[in-house]
PDB file of C-alpha atoms in Angstrom:
ATOM      1  CA  MET S   1       0.000   0.000   0.000  1.00 50.00           C
ATOM      2  CA  SER S   2       1.111   3.481  -0.795  1.00 48.00           C
ATOM      3  CA  GLN S   3      -0.669   6.633   0.352  1.00 49.00           C
ATOM      4  CA  THR S   4      -0.222   9.594  -1.945  1.00 52.00           C
ATOM      5  CA  ASP S   5      -1.958  12.530  -3.475  1.00 54.00           C
ATOM      6  CA  GLY S   6      -3.237  12.226  -7.038  1.00 51.00           C
ATOM      7  CA  TYR S   7       0.059  13.105  -8.739  1.00 49.00           C
ATOM      8  CA  ALA S   8       0.154  11.095 -11.992  1.00 55.00           C
ATOM      9  CA  GLY S   9       3.839  10.260 -11.486  1.00 50.00           C
ATOM     10  CA  TYR S  10       2.816   7.692  -8.859  1.00 51.00           C
ATOM     11  CA  ASN S  11       0.868   5.678 -11.437  1.00 55.00           C
ATOM     12  CA  PHE S  12       4.029   3.771 -12.375  1.00 55.00           C
ATOM     13  CA  LEU S  13       3.748   1.920  -9.074  1.00 52.00           C
ATOM     14  CA  ASP S  14       1.517  -0.641 -10.739  1.00 59.00           C
ATOM     15  CA  ARG S  15       1.937  -3.415  -8.183  1.00 59.00           C
ATOM     16  CA  THR S  16       1.071  -1.059  -5.363  1.00 61.00           C
ATOM     17  CA  ARG S  17      -2.439  -0.540  -4.057  1.00 67.00           C
ATOM     18  CA  HIS S  18      -2.972   3.184  -3.609  1.00 75.00           C
ATOM     19  CA  LEU S  19      -4.564   4.947  -0.675  1.00 82.00           C
ATOM     20  CA  GLY S  20      -5.889   8.387  -1.449  1.00 86.00           C
ATOM     21  CA  CYS S  21      -5.659  11.506   0.625  1.00 89.00           C
ATOM     22  CA  LEU S  22      -8.932  13.106   1.686  1.00 93.00           C
ATOM     23  CA  ALA S  23      -7.119  16.322   2.631  1.00 92.00           C
ATOM     24  CA  HIS S  24      -5.994  16.753  -0.989  1.00 92.00           C
ATOM     25  CA  VAL S  25      -9.561  16.239  -2.223  1.00 94.00           C
ATOM     26  CA  ARG S  26     -10.686  18.883   0.270  1.00 95.00           C
ATOM     27  CA  ARG S  27      -7.919  21.252  -0.854  1.00 92.00           C
ATOM     28  CA  TYR S  28      -9.175  21.258  -4.455  1.00 92.00           C
ATOM     29  CA  PHE S  29     -12.628  22.368  -3.285  1.00 94.00           C
ATOM     30  CA  VAL S  30     -11.125  25.018  -0.994  1.00 92.00           C
ATOM     31  CA  ASP S  31      -9.128  26.310  -3.980  1.00 90.00           C
ATOM     32  CA  SER S  32     -12.301  26.467  -6.069  1.00 89.00           C
ATOM     33  CA  LEU S  33     -13.845  28.886  -3.570  1.00 87.00           C
ATOM     34  CA  LYS S  34     -11.322  31.593  -4.539  1.00 78.00           C
ATOM     35  CA  ASN S  35     -11.925  34.622  -2.292  1.00 57.00           C
ATOM     36  CA  SER S  36     -14.915  33.450  -0.283  1.00 58.00           C
ATOM     37  CA  SER S  37     -14.713  31.853   3.121  1.00 55.00           C
ATOM     38  CA  TYR S  38     -15.853  28.232   2.927  1.00 53.00           C
ATOM     39  CA  LYS S  39     -17.538  28.453   6.314  1.00 54.00           C
ATOM     40  CA  ALA S  40     -19.711  31.330   5.130  1.00 54.00           C
ATOM     41  CA  SER S  41     -20.102  30.043   1.602  1.00 58.00           C
ATOM     42  CA  LYS S  42     -23.357  28.466   0.524  1.00 72.00           C
ATOM     43  CA  SER S  43     -21.718  27.306  -2.697  1.00 87.00           C
ATOM     44  CA  PHE S  44     -21.405  23.683  -3.717  1.00 90.00           C
ATOM     45  CA  SER S  45     -17.672  23.714  -2.968  1.00 91.00           C
ATOM     46  CA  GLY S  46     -18.361  25.174   0.470  1.00 90.00           C
ATOM     47  CA  GLU S  47     -20.811  22.340   1.164  1.00 92.00           C
ATOM     48  CA  ILE S  48     -18.268  19.724   0.112  1.00 94.00           C
ATOM     49  CA  VAL S  49     -15.577  21.266   2.307  1.00 94.00           C
ATOM     50  CA  LYS S  50     -17.971  21.232   5.277  1.00 94.00           C
ATOM     51  CA  ASP S  51     -18.886  17.598   4.554  1.00 95.00           C
ATOM     52  CA  ILE S  52     -15.224  16.567   4.421  1.00 96.00           C
ATOM     53  CA  ASP S  53     -14.612  18.507   7.639  1.00 96.00           C
ATOM     54  CA  GLU S  54     -17.388  16.393   9.187  1.00 95.00           C
ATOM     55  CA  VAL S  55     -15.439  13.247   8.233  1.00 95.00           C
ATOM     56  CA  PHE S  56     -12.279  14.600   9.869  1.00 94.00           C
ATOM     57  CA  GLU S  57     -14.291  15.614  12.961  1.00 93.00           C
ATOM     58  CA  LEU S  58     -15.677  12.076  13.264  1.00 93.00           C
ATOM     59  CA  GLU S  59     -12.117  10.774  12.920  1.00 91.00           C
ATOM     60  CA  ARG S  60     -10.964  13.004  15.801  1.00 89.00           C
ATOM     61  CA  LYS S  61     -13.617  11.352  18.008  1.00 86.00           C
ATOM     62  CA  LEU S  62     -11.914   7.976  17.620  1.00 83.00           C
ATOM     63  CA  SER S  63     -10.719   6.660  20.934  1.00 74.00           C
ATOM     64  CA  THR S  64      -6.976   6.329  21.223  1.00 78.00           C
ATOM     65  CA  LYS S  65      -7.714   3.102  23.083  1.00 83.00           C
ATOM     66  CA  PHE S  66      -9.205   1.503  19.962  1.00 88.00           C
ATOM     67  CA  ASN S  67      -7.219  -1.289  18.384  1.00 91.00           C
ATOM     68  CA  ASP S  68      -7.067  -1.524  14.584  1.00 91.00           C
ATOM     69  CA  ASP S  69     -10.191  -3.706  14.330  1.00 94.00           C
ATOM     70  CA  GLU S  70     -12.249  -1.382  16.554  1.00 93.00           C
ATOM     71  CA  ARG S  71     -10.987   1.633  14.628  1.00 92.00           C
ATOM     72  CA  LEU S  72     -11.943   0.005  11.310  1.00 94.00           C
ATOM     73  CA  ASN S  73     -15.409  -0.909  12.599  1.00 95.00           C
ATOM     74  CA  TYR S  74     -15.982   2.648  13.883  1.00 94.00           C
ATOM     75  CA  ARG S  75     -14.848   4.135  10.589  1.00 94.00           C
ATOM     76  CA  ARG S  76     -17.025   1.831   8.531  1.00 96.00           C
ATOM     77  CA  ARG S  77     -20.070   2.649  10.660  1.00 95.00           C
ATOM     78  CA  LYS S  78     -19.553   6.396  11.119  1.00 94.00           C
ATOM     79  CA  LEU S  79     -17.218   7.733   8.427  1.00 95.00           C
ATOM     80  CA  LEU S  80     -17.818   5.554   5.384  1.00 96.00           C
ATOM     81  CA  PRO S  81     -21.488   6.560   4.912  1.00 97.00           C
ATOM     82  CA  VAL S  82     -20.485  10.243   5.018  1.00 96.00           C
ATOM     83  CA  VAL S  83     -17.614   9.697   2.565  1.00 96.00           C
ATOM     84  CA  LYS S  84     -19.908   7.850   0.152  1.00 97.00           C
ATOM     85  CA  ARG S  85     -22.492  10.639   0.443  1.00 97.00           C
ATOM     86  CA  VAL S  86     -19.799  13.232  -0.328  1.00 96.00           C
ATOM     87  CA  PHE S  87     -18.646  11.402  -3.452  1.00 97.00           C
ATOM     88  CA  SER S  88     -22.224  10.901  -4.583  1.00 97.00           C
ATOM     89  CA  LYS S  89     -22.833  14.630  -4.163  1.00 96.00           C
ATOM     90  CA  ILE S  90     -19.638  15.441  -6.082  1.00 96.00           C
ATOM     91  CA  ALA S  91     -20.629  13.118  -8.935  1.00 95.00           C
ATOM     92  CA  SER S  92     -24.030  14.814  -9.214  1.00 94.00           C
ATOM     93  CA  VAL S  93     -22.754  18.346  -9.860  1.00 91.00           C
ATOM     94  CA  THR S  94     -22.403  19.689 -13.387  1.00 89.00           C
ATOM     95  CA  ALA S  95     -19.353  21.856 -13.951  1.00 86.00           C
ATOM     96  CA  SER S  96     -17.096  22.786 -16.843  1.00 87.00           C
ATOM     97  CA  ALA S  97     -13.947  20.636 -16.774  1.00 88.00           C
ATOM     98  CA  LYS S  98     -11.878  23.816 -17.121  1.00 88.00           C
ATOM     99  CA  SER S  99     -13.470  25.593 -14.149  1.00 88.00           C
ATOM    100  CA  ALA S 100     -12.026  25.356 -10.648  1.00 87.00           C
ATOM    101  CA  LEU S 101     -15.091  23.377  -9.564  1.00 90.00           C
ATOM    102  CA  GLY S 102     -14.725  21.071 -12.565  1.00 91.00           C
ATOM    103  CA  ARG S 103     -11.067  20.427 -11.728  1.00 92.00           C
ATOM    104  CA  ALA S 104     -12.002  19.736  -8.098  1.00 93.00           C
ATOM    105  CA  LYS S 105     -14.759  17.361  -9.201  1.00 94.00           C
ATOM    106  CA  ASN S 106     -12.517  15.485 -11.652  1.00 94.00           C
ATOM    107  CA  TYR S 107      -9.704  15.207  -9.101  1.00 92.00           C
ATOM    108  CA  ALA S 108     -12.073  13.928  -6.415  1.00 95.00           C
ATOM    109  CA  LEU S 109     -13.762  11.362  -8.640  1.00 95.00           C
ATOM    110  CA  GLY S 110     -10.361  10.196  -9.880  1.00 91.00           C
ATOM    111  CA  GLN S 111      -9.333   9.614  -6.265  1.00 91.00           C
ATOM    112  CA  GLU S 112     -12.579   8.052  -5.028  1.00 95.00           C
ATOM    113  CA  LYS S 113     -11.473   4.408  -5.264  1.00 91.00           C
ATOM    114  CA  HIS S 114      -8.170   5.283  -3.578  1.00 90.00           C
ATOM    115  CA  ILE S 115     -10.018   7.054  -0.754  1.00 93.00           C
ATOM    116  CA  LEU S 116     -12.319   4.060  -0.283  1.00 95.00           C
ATOM    117  CA  ASN S 117      -9.237   1.809   0.071  1.00 91.00           C
ATOM    118  CA  ILE S 118      -8.613   3.568   3.398  1.00 91.00           C
ATOM    119  CA  PHE S 119     -11.583   1.645   4.816  1.00 94.00           C
ATOM    120  CA  GLU S 120      -9.833  -1.723   4.361  1.00 92.00           C
ATOM    121  CA  LYS S 121      -7.570  -1.558   7.432  1.00 90.00           C
ATOM    122  CA  GLY S 122      -7.921   0.218  10.750  1.00 89.00           C
ATOM    123  CA  TYR S 123      -4.395   1.586  10.744  1.00 87.00           C
ATOM    124  CA  PHE S 124      -4.693   3.430   7.409  1.00 87.00           C
ATOM    125  CA  GLU S 125      -4.919   7.214   7.639  1.00 86.00           C
ATOM    126  CA  LEU S 126      -7.476   9.545   6.017  1.00 89.00           C
ATOM    127  CA  SER S 127      -4.727  11.777   4.673  1.00 87.00           C
ATOM    128  CA  ASN S 128      -1.036  11.679   3.957  1.00 77.00           C
ATOM    129  CA  ASN S 129      -0.424  14.990   5.729  1.00 73.00           C
ATOM    130  CA  SER S 130       1.742  13.437   8.451  1.00 71.00           C
ATOM    131  CA  ALA S 131       3.963  11.775   5.828  1.00 66.00           C
ATOM    132  CA  GLU S 132       4.243  15.024   3.904  1.00 67.00           C
ATOM    133  CA  ARG S 133       5.211  16.892   7.078  1.00 68.00           C
ATOM    134  CA  ALA S 134       7.847  14.253   7.818  1.00 64.00           C
ATOM    135  CA  VAL S 135       9.560  14.657   4.440  1.00 62.00           C
ATOM    136  CA  LYS S 136       9.149  18.429   4.271  1.00 65.00           C
ATOM    137  CA  GLU S 137      12.440  19.023   6.068  1.00 66.00           C
ATOM    138  CA  SER S 138      14.255  16.837   3.562  1.00 61.00           C
ATOM    139  CA  VAL S 139      12.586  18.449   0.551  1.00 61.00           C
ATOM    140  CA  MET S 140      13.195  21.986   1.782  1.00 61.00           C
ATOM    141  CA  GLY S 141      16.782  21.320   2.794  1.00 64.00           C
ATOM    142  CA  ARG S 142      18.012  19.316  -0.190  1.00 59.00           C
ATOM    143  CA  LYS S 143      19.187  22.368  -2.133  1.00 60.00           C
ATOM    144  CA  ASN S 144      21.309  23.395   0.825  1.00 61.00           C
ATOM    145  CA  TRP S 145      22.969  20.059   1.424  1.00 61.00           C
ATOM    146  CA  LEU S 146      26.338  19.672  -0.142  1.00 57.00           C
ATOM    147  CA  PHE S 147      26.043  16.098  -1.409  1.00 56.00           C
ATOM    148  CA  SER S 148      22.461  16.054  -2.690  1.00 64.00           C
ATOM    149  CA  SER S 149      23.573  16.905  -6.207  1.00 69.00           C
ATOM    150  CA  THR S 150      24.256  13.228  -6.964  1.00 75.00           C
ATOM    151  CA  PHE S 151      22.221  10.071  -6.526  1.00 75.00           C
ATOM    152  CA  GLU S 152      24.754   8.693  -4.041  1.00 80.00           C
ATOM    153  CA  GLY S 153      24.677  11.926  -2.056  1.00 76.00           C
ATOM    154  CA  ALA S 154      20.896  11.952  -1.978  1.00 73.00           C
ATOM    155  CA  ARG S 155      20.946   8.332  -0.783  1.00 79.00           C
ATOM    156  CA  ALA S 156      23.411   9.233   1.994  1.00 78.00           C
ATOM    157  CA  ASN S 157      21.133  12.087   3.079  1.00 76.00           C
ATOM    158  CA  ALA S 158      18.144   9.734   3.049  1.00 76.00           C
ATOM    159  CA  VAL S 159      19.988   7.237   5.265  1.00 82.00           C
ATOM    160  CA  ALA S 160      21.029   9.973   7.692  1.00 80.00           C
ATOM    161  CA  LEU S 161      17.529  11.426   7.849  1.00 79.00           C
ATOM    162  CA  SER S 162      16.054   7.937   8.348  1.00 80.00           C
ATOM    163  CA  LEU S 163      18.297   7.461  11.370  1.00 85.00           C
ATOM    164  CA  ILE S 164      17.404  10.885  12.747  1.00 84.00           C
ATOM    165  CA  TYR S 165      13.649  10.347  12.300  1.00 80.00           C
ATOM    166  CA  THR S 166      13.882   6.856  13.791  1.00 83.00           C
ATOM    167  CA  ALA S 167      15.426   8.407  16.891  1.00 86.00           C
ATOM    168  CA  LYS S 168      12.758  11.118  17.035  1.00 84.00           C
ATOM    169  CA  LEU S 169       9.917   8.617  16.610  1.00 80.00           C
ATOM    170  CA  ASN S 170      11.305   6.629  19.522  1.00 85.00           C
ATOM    171  CA  GLN S 171      11.686   9.729  21.716  1.00 89.00           C
ATOM    172  CA  LEU S 172      15.477   9.507  21.646  1.00 89.00           C
ATOM    173  CA  ASP S 173      17.954  12.341  21.358  1.00 91.00           C
ATOM    174  CA  PRO S 174      18.978  12.152  17.665  1.00 88.00           C
ATOM    175  CA  GLU S 175      22.532  13.333  18.274  1.00 90.00           C
ATOM    176  CA  LYS S 176      23.184  10.800  21.054  1.00 89.00           C
ATOM    177  CA  TYR S 177      21.501   8.077  18.981  1.00 87.00           C
ATOM    178  CA  LEU S 178      23.685   8.825  15.947  1.00 86.00           C
ATOM    179  CA  ARG S 179      26.838   8.808  18.077  1.00 87.00           C
ATOM    180  CA  LYS S 180      25.976   5.379  19.485  1.00 86.00           C
ATOM    181  CA  VAL S 181      24.969   3.915  16.124  1.00 82.00           C
ATOM    182  CA  LEU S 182      27.990   5.276  14.269  1.00 81.00           C
ATOM    183  CA  LYS S 183      30.378   4.110  17.013  1.00 83.00           C
ATOM    184  CA  GLY S 184      28.692   0.711  17.135  1.00 77.00           C
ATOM    185  CA  ASP S 185      28.091   1.396  20.842  1.00 69.00           C
ATOM    186  CA  TYR S 186      24.526   0.133  21.122  1.00 61.00           C
ATOM    187  CA  GLN S 187      22.944  -2.749  22.968  1.00 62.00           C
ATOM    188  CA  HIS S 188      21.218  -5.614  21.207  1.00 50.00           C
TER     189      HIS S 188
END
């Protein structure tokens, strides 16, 4: 499984089952609102944004004590009907393919099956925002890093960042962790 936005470059991963990102679907409808506030908007896009916000609000109500099976059951009972209603509503609107609403509609409908894949396992996420935040530092810093101009240099940076993020995810001090790992001074 791979969770991504709808970027066509990911389509080459043909043996990978894709998970969509509901936040990206939402973003297209927010963009189609232009200068109006979606909370005050009575437009179709404003309705869709509010409906997607309802899905995220239901997700926030999930108990942290739920295991994956309980989380999946909750999502299928509470979130899935709302998600299906949203996509049904999106499919029903008529909009020029070149308009902002038309682009939002086409993007959403192109991602629908990938979004529905999220409801297969309890540990899947509704969006890939946390993954995007995790790689943001790498993406923003790569032009500043001396060795990222070659494939080998980029690989070295990826290895270093993987070690740093592993330490952070395990609530360890990254600098101390790197010193121990690089010295071979760690316990099995």
